[in-house]
Amino acid sequence: MKVLRQGARNNEVVQLQILLNAHLNPTIKLKNDGFFGRNTEDAVKAFQRAKGLVSDGVVGAKTWQSLTKKIVNNVTKPLEPLNATAAWYDIAVAEIGVKELLGIEKNNQRIIEYHSTTTLGAKTDEIPWCSSFVNWVMRQAGFEGTNNALAKSWLDWGSVVTTPQKGDVVVIKRKNATNDARTGSSSGYHVGFYVTSSNVVISLLGGNQSNSVKKSNFMLRSYDIAGFRRPKRRVLGLPLSVHSFIKNVV
């Protein structure tokens, strides 16, 4: 990858901004606009300090290599390979492990940040947040979401998909129920990102799955698949995949 510094304007800066937003917690909420301005430079410096790199705001080989890894239990692992059609999937993967805090008085601010992408704007991590998570991921990737805290709202979003691919948005519903303790749903509906499926089970990466961002299996004897959806268009002209560029720097 090219060395990037303040003043650059290209698709590689978009990739940089997506990865910075995925890594920094709390995020600096960069716009994925492809322009390396002061805010992007500040985010680069913050990331470099966190990783023990020289915090000069210049994105060279070491910073790229660090950005394209994720830390799980203090072990550095490569980001999971992506389906080429889902530029947002790596952002969702990077959030795995975010979970609700125990106690009514305590709230995970990352989840509150997810909530800020919906008109409900909930201020507690006790409010169901699967749709807030999907909205946040889509916004980070430069796509319009539903801006709605209801999982069911995703059935009216994007385009209908008949053969799902990794990263597609999936809405499921608990059979014969108006709530679901496993996903915190008060309607029985849940939304997440498609991972894989068989005739008996579907695997989703989503938020509020056992109070966490994680991959979970949902047995089809207990859940109906309400729909698969995919964005109709790219809002910011983003590349379709971050994976192709990740392969070149790790």
Tab-separated table of C-alpha atoms in Angstrom:
chain	number	residue	atom	x	y	z
A	1	MET	CA	0.000	0.000	0.000
A	2	LYS	CA	1.036	3.584	-0.586
A	3	VAL	CA	2.325	5.774	2.217
A	4	LEU	CA	-0.505	8.125	3.185
A	5	ARG	CA	-0.249	11.498	4.904
A	6	GLN	CA	-2.350	14.616	5.397
A	7	GLY	CA	-3.630	16.014	2.092
A	8	ALA	CA	-4.089	12.658	0.334
A	9	ARG	CA	-7.442	12.054	-1.340
A	10	ASN	CA	-8.182	8.599	-2.816
A	11	ASN	CA	-9.910	5.260	-2.178
A	12	GLU	CA	-7.010	4.064	-0.025
A	13	VAL	CA	-7.842	6.869	2.417
A	14	VAL	CA	-11.398	5.519	2.544
A	15	GLN	CA	-9.988	2.101	3.509
A	16	LEU	CA	-7.827	3.776	6.135
A	17	GLN	CA	-10.808	5.613	7.614
A	18	ILE	CA	-12.917	2.442	7.734
A	19	LEU	CA	-10.163	0.576	9.596
A	20	LEU	CA	-9.493	3.438	12.011
A	21	ASN	CA	-13.176	3.629	12.916
A	22	ALA	CA	-13.217	-0.141	13.430
A	23	HIS	CA	-10.147	-0.163	15.686
A	24	LEU	CA	-10.450	2.961	17.835
A	25	ASN	CA	-12.636	2.633	20.907
A	26	PRO	CA	-14.245	5.042	21.414
A	27	THR	CA	-14.190	5.836	17.720
A	28	ILE	CA	-13.273	9.322	16.532
A	29	LYS	CA	-16.250	8.970	14.138
A	30	LEU	CA	-14.358	9.766	10.964
A	31	LYS	CA	-16.316	10.392	7.796
A	32	ASN	CA	-15.335	7.838	5.179
A	33	ASP	CA	-14.918	10.591	2.587
A	34	GLY	CA	-11.509	9.641	1.183
A	35	PHE	CA	-9.841	12.891	2.318
A	36	PHE	CA	-6.871	12.702	4.695
A	37	GLY	CA	-7.539	15.843	6.728
A	38	ARG	CA	-6.727	16.903	10.285
A	39	ASN	CA	-9.307	14.598	11.882
A	40	THR	CA	-7.925	11.572	10.025
A	41	GLU	CA	-4.380	12.523	11.006
A	42	ASP	CA	-5.434	12.813	14.667
A	43	ALA	CA	-7.040	9.367	14.444
A	44	VAL	CA	-3.878	7.894	12.899
A	45	LYS	CA	-1.765	9.373	15.699
A	46	ALA	CA	-4.131	7.995	18.348
A	47	PHE	CA	-3.959	4.551	16.767
A	48	GLN	CA	-0.163	4.694	16.492
A	49	ARG	CA	0.179	5.664	20.158
A	50	ALA	CA	-2.130	2.803	21.173
A	51	LYS	CA	0.011	0.326	19.208
A	52	GLY	CA	3.385	1.645	20.385
A	53	LEU	CA	4.284	3.021	16.955
A	54	VAL	CA	5.873	6.360	16.140
A	55	SER	CA	2.906	8.748	16.303
A	56	ASP	CA	3.781	10.939	13.328
A	57	GLY	CA	0.392	10.707	11.593
A	58	VAL	CA	1.974	9.126	8.511
A	59	VAL	CA	0.584	5.756	7.439
A	60	GLY	CA	3.517	3.612	6.344
A	61	ALA	CA	4.103	-0.143	6.213
A	62	LYS	CA	4.109	-0.730	9.988
A	63	THR	CA	0.903	1.238	10.522
A	64	TRP	CA	-0.837	-0.563	7.634
A	65	GLN	CA	0.245	-3.943	9.029
A	66	SER	CA	-1.056	-3.059	12.476
A	67	LEU	CA	-4.338	-1.709	11.093
A	68	THR	CA	-5.061	-4.901	9.203
A	69	LYS	CA	-4.771	-7.107	12.266
A	70	LYS	CA	-7.188	-7.417	15.134
A	71	ILE	CA	-6.442	-8.117	18.790
A	72	VAL	CA	-8.299	-10.962	20.486
A	73	ASN	CA	-7.341	-11.727	24.104
A	74	ASN	CA	-4.020	-9.920	23.571
A	75	VAL	CA	-3.159	-12.121	20.578
A	76	THR	CA	-2.767	-10.524	17.157
A	77	LYS	CA	-4.717	-12.359	14.476
A	78	PRO	CA	-5.376	-11.561	10.800
A	79	LEU	CA	-8.800	-10.203	10.007
A	80	GLU	CA	-11.160	-12.859	8.732
A	81	PRO	CA	-11.349	-13.087	4.897
A	82	LEU	CA	-14.337	-11.288	3.431
A	83	ASN	CA	-16.835	-12.023	0.748
A	84	ALA	CA	-16.023	-9.596	-2.053
A	85	THR	CA	-19.550	-8.157	-2.040
A	86	ALA	CA	-19.583	-7.075	1.616
A	87	ALA	CA	-17.306	-4.136	2.334
A	88	TRP	CA	-18.942	-3.751	5.750
A	89	TYR	CA	-18.352	-7.286	7.060
A	90	ASP	CA	-14.824	-6.615	8.347
A	91	ILE	CA	-16.160	-3.704	10.387
A	92	ALA	CA	-18.695	-6.002	12.043
A	93	VAL	CA	-16.028	-8.659	12.680
A	94	ALA	CA	-13.797	-6.072	14.385
A	95	GLU	CA	-16.596	-5.410	16.922
A	96	ILE	CA	-16.790	-9.035	18.106
A	97	GLY	CA	-16.502	-9.088	21.889
A	98	VAL	CA	-18.384	-5.850	22.587
A	99	LYS	CA	-20.931	-6.704	25.264
A	100	GLU	CA	-23.318	-5.213	27.769
A	101	LEU	CA	-21.981	-4.245	31.185
A	102	LEU	CA	-23.467	-5.833	34.266
A	103	GLY	CA	-25.544	-3.535	36.447
A	104	ILE	CA	-28.417	-1.161	35.762
A	105	GLU	CA	-26.205	1.870	36.380
A	106	LYS	CA	-23.498	0.728	33.929
A	107	ASN	CA	-23.628	1.015	30.146
A	108	ASN	CA	-21.112	0.092	27.461
A	109	GLN	CA	-20.491	3.364	25.638
A	110	ARG	CA	-19.758	1.509	22.401
A	111	ILE	CA	-23.335	0.190	22.454
A	112	ILE	CA	-24.640	3.685	23.197
A	113	GLU	CA	-22.688	4.741	20.100
A	114	TYR	CA	-24.510	2.048	18.102
A	115	HIS	CA	-27.809	3.464	19.399
A	116	SER	CA	-26.874	6.965	18.216
A	117	THR	CA	-27.398	5.838	14.595
A	118	THR	CA	-31.154	5.387	15.098
A	119	THR	CA	-33.894	7.929	15.692
A	120	LEU	CA	-34.633	6.253	19.032
A	121	GLY	CA	-31.149	7.159	20.273
A	122	ALA	CA	-31.386	4.947	23.373
A	123	LYS	CA	-29.054	5.804	26.248
A	124	THR	CA	-28.790	2.382	27.855
A	125	ASP	CA	-27.357	-0.940	26.697
A	126	GLU	CA	-30.453	-2.649	28.129
A	127	ILE	CA	-32.537	-1.459	25.162
A	128	PRO	CA	-32.459	-4.093	22.341
A	129	TRP	CA	-29.591	-3.076	20.066
A	130	CYS	CA	-29.313	-5.546	17.173
A	131	SER	CA	-30.695	-3.028	14.659
A	132	SER	CA	-28.583	-0.237	16.144
A	133	PHE	CA	-25.493	-2.389	15.585
A	134	VAL	CA	-26.333	-3.071	11.923
A	135	ASN	CA	-27.084	0.630	11.372
A	136	TRP	CA	-23.737	1.600	12.946
A	137	VAL	CA	-21.788	-0.891	10.825
A	138	MET	CA	-23.450	0.303	7.629
A	139	ARG	CA	-22.794	3.925	8.472
A	140	GLN	CA	-19.121	3.198	9.176
A	141	ALA	CA	-18.877	1.581	5.739
A	142	GLY	CA	-20.517	4.582	4.061
A	143	PHE	CA	-23.951	3.064	3.424
A	144	GLU	CA	-27.372	4.321	4.420
A	145	GLY	CA	-29.079	2.182	7.054
A	146	THR	CA	-32.675	2.285	8.224
A	147	ASN	CA	-32.025	4.739	11.088
A	148	ASN	CA	-34.588	2.595	12.904
A	149	ALA	CA	-34.104	0.628	16.125
A	150	LEU	CA	-36.541	-2.098	15.013
A	151	ALA	CA	-35.032	-5.239	13.495
A	152	LYS	CA	-38.097	-5.595	11.259
A	153	SER	CA	-37.263	-2.249	9.577
A	154	TRP	CA	-34.521	-3.971	7.553
A	155	LEU	CA	-37.147	-5.902	5.578
A	156	ASP	CA	-37.941	-2.649	3.735
A	157	TRP	CA	-34.286	-1.706	3.146
A	158	GLY	CA	-32.055	-2.323	0.147
A	159	SER	CA	-32.777	-5.069	-2.347
A	160	VAL	CA	-34.208	-8.549	-1.855
A	161	VAL	CA	-31.603	-11.339	-1.993
A	162	THR	CA	-32.544	-14.904	-2.894
A	163	THR	CA	-29.101	-16.525	-2.548
A	164	PRO	CA	-27.350	-14.962	0.463
A	165	GLN	CA	-23.627	-14.306	0.631
A	166	LYS	CA	-21.450	-13.613	3.640
A	167	GLY	CA	-22.260	-10.161	4.988
A	168	ASP	CA	-25.795	-9.875	3.643
A	169	VAL	CA	-28.330	-8.517	6.121
A	170	VAL	CA	-30.657	-11.190	7.518
A	171	VAL	CA	-33.882	-10.756	9.470
A	172	ILE	CA	-35.136	-13.743	11.440
A	173	LYS	CA	-38.135	-14.208	13.734
A	174	ARG	CA	-38.719	-16.500	16.656
A	175	LYS	CA	-41.490	-18.930	15.734
A	176	ASN	CA	-44.818	-18.431	17.506
A	177	ALA	CA	-43.399	-15.768	19.809
A	178	THR	CA	-43.503	-12.001	20.242
A	179	ASN	CA	-40.251	-11.872	22.193
A	180	ASP	CA	-36.921	-13.665	22.323
A	181	ALA	CA	-34.724	-13.668	25.428
A	182	ARG	CA	-31.694	-14.862	23.459
A	183	THR	CA	-31.588	-11.679	21.369
A	184	GLY	CA	-33.298	-9.351	23.812
A	185	SER	CA	-36.079	-8.838	21.278
A	186	SER	CA	-39.471	-7.590	22.420
A	187	SER	CA	-41.004	-8.356	19.002
A	188	GLY	CA	-39.475	-11.734	18.181
A	189	TYR	CA	-37.507	-10.211	15.267
A	190	HIS	CA	-33.709	-10.078	15.095
A	191	VAL	CA	-31.281	-8.717	12.481
A	192	GLY	CA	-27.652	-9.588	11.808
A	193	PHE	CA	-25.147	-10.386	9.069
A	194	TYR	CA	-25.212	-13.702	7.208
A	195	VAL	CA	-22.283	-16.046	7.853
A	196	THR	CA	-23.459	-19.461	6.645
A	197	SER	CA	-26.472	-21.784	6.742
A	198	SER	CA	-27.754	-25.302	6.179
A	199	ASN	CA	-31.173	-26.909	6.096
A	200	VAL	CA	-31.309	-26.875	9.877
A	201	VAL	CA	-29.339	-23.848	11.071
A	202	ILE	CA	-28.341	-20.323	10.092
A	203	SER	CA	-25.264	-18.563	11.517
A	204	LEU	CA	-25.370	-14.801	12.014
A	205	LEU	CA	-22.831	-12.223	13.134
A	206	GLY	CA	-24.769	-9.648	15.070
A	207	GLY	CA	-25.240	-7.471	18.096
A	208	ASN	CA	-27.308	-8.312	21.167
A	209	GLN	CA	-26.734	-12.035	20.629
A	210	SER	CA	-26.525	-13.243	24.240
A	211	ASN	CA	-25.865	-9.567	25.107
A	212	SER	CA	-22.751	-9.442	22.882
A	213	VAL	CA	-21.461	-8.892	19.375
A	214	LYS	CA	-20.706	-12.446	18.284
A	215	LYS	CA	-21.423	-15.199	15.795
A	216	SER	CA	-24.341	-17.383	16.811
A	217	ASN	CA	-26.197	-20.343	15.366
A	218	PHE	CA	-30.003	-20.158	15.166
A	219	MET	CA	-31.866	-23.415	14.686
A	220	LEU	CA	-34.451	-23.182	11.921
A	221	ARG	CA	-36.861	-25.319	13.890
A	222	SER	CA	-37.138	-22.339	16.247
A	223	TYR	CA	-36.685	-19.386	13.861
A	224	ASP	CA	-38.167	-18.326	10.529
A	225	ILE	CA	-36.019	-16.452	8.011
A	226	ALA	CA	-38.004	-13.293	7.255
A	227	GLY	CA	-35.672	-12.008	4.551
A	228	PHE	CA	-32.205	-11.426	3.118
A	229	ARG	CA	-31.268	-7.895	2.019
A	230	ARG	CA	-28.372	-6.089	0.351
A	231	PRO	CA	-27.711	-2.361	-0.277
A	232	LYS	CA	-28.987	-1.014	-3.585
A	233	ARG	CA	-26.089	1.401	-4.023
A	234	ARG	CA	-22.873	2.652	-2.472
A	235	VAL	CA	-23.396	6.070	-0.938
A	236	LEU	CA	-19.789	7.235	-0.944
A	237	GLY	CA	-18.502	5.280	-3.925
A	238	LEU	CA	-16.613	2.913	-1.631
A	239	PRO	CA	-14.713	-0.066	-3.019
A	240	LEU	CA	-16.779	-3.227	-2.718
A	241	SER	CA	-14.253	-4.946	-0.468
A	242	VAL	CA	-11.592	-4.113	2.044
A	243	HIS	CA	-10.293	-7.661	1.764
A	244	SER	CA	-8.529	-7.205	-1.572
A	245	PHE	CA	-6.429	-4.428	-0.120
A	246	ILE	CA	-5.799	-6.272	3.150
A	247	LYS	CA	-4.270	-9.200	1.241
A	248	ASN	CA	-1.630	-6.876	-0.201
A	249	VAL	CA	-0.326	-5.558	3.100
A	250	VAL	CA	-0.241	-8.596	5.422
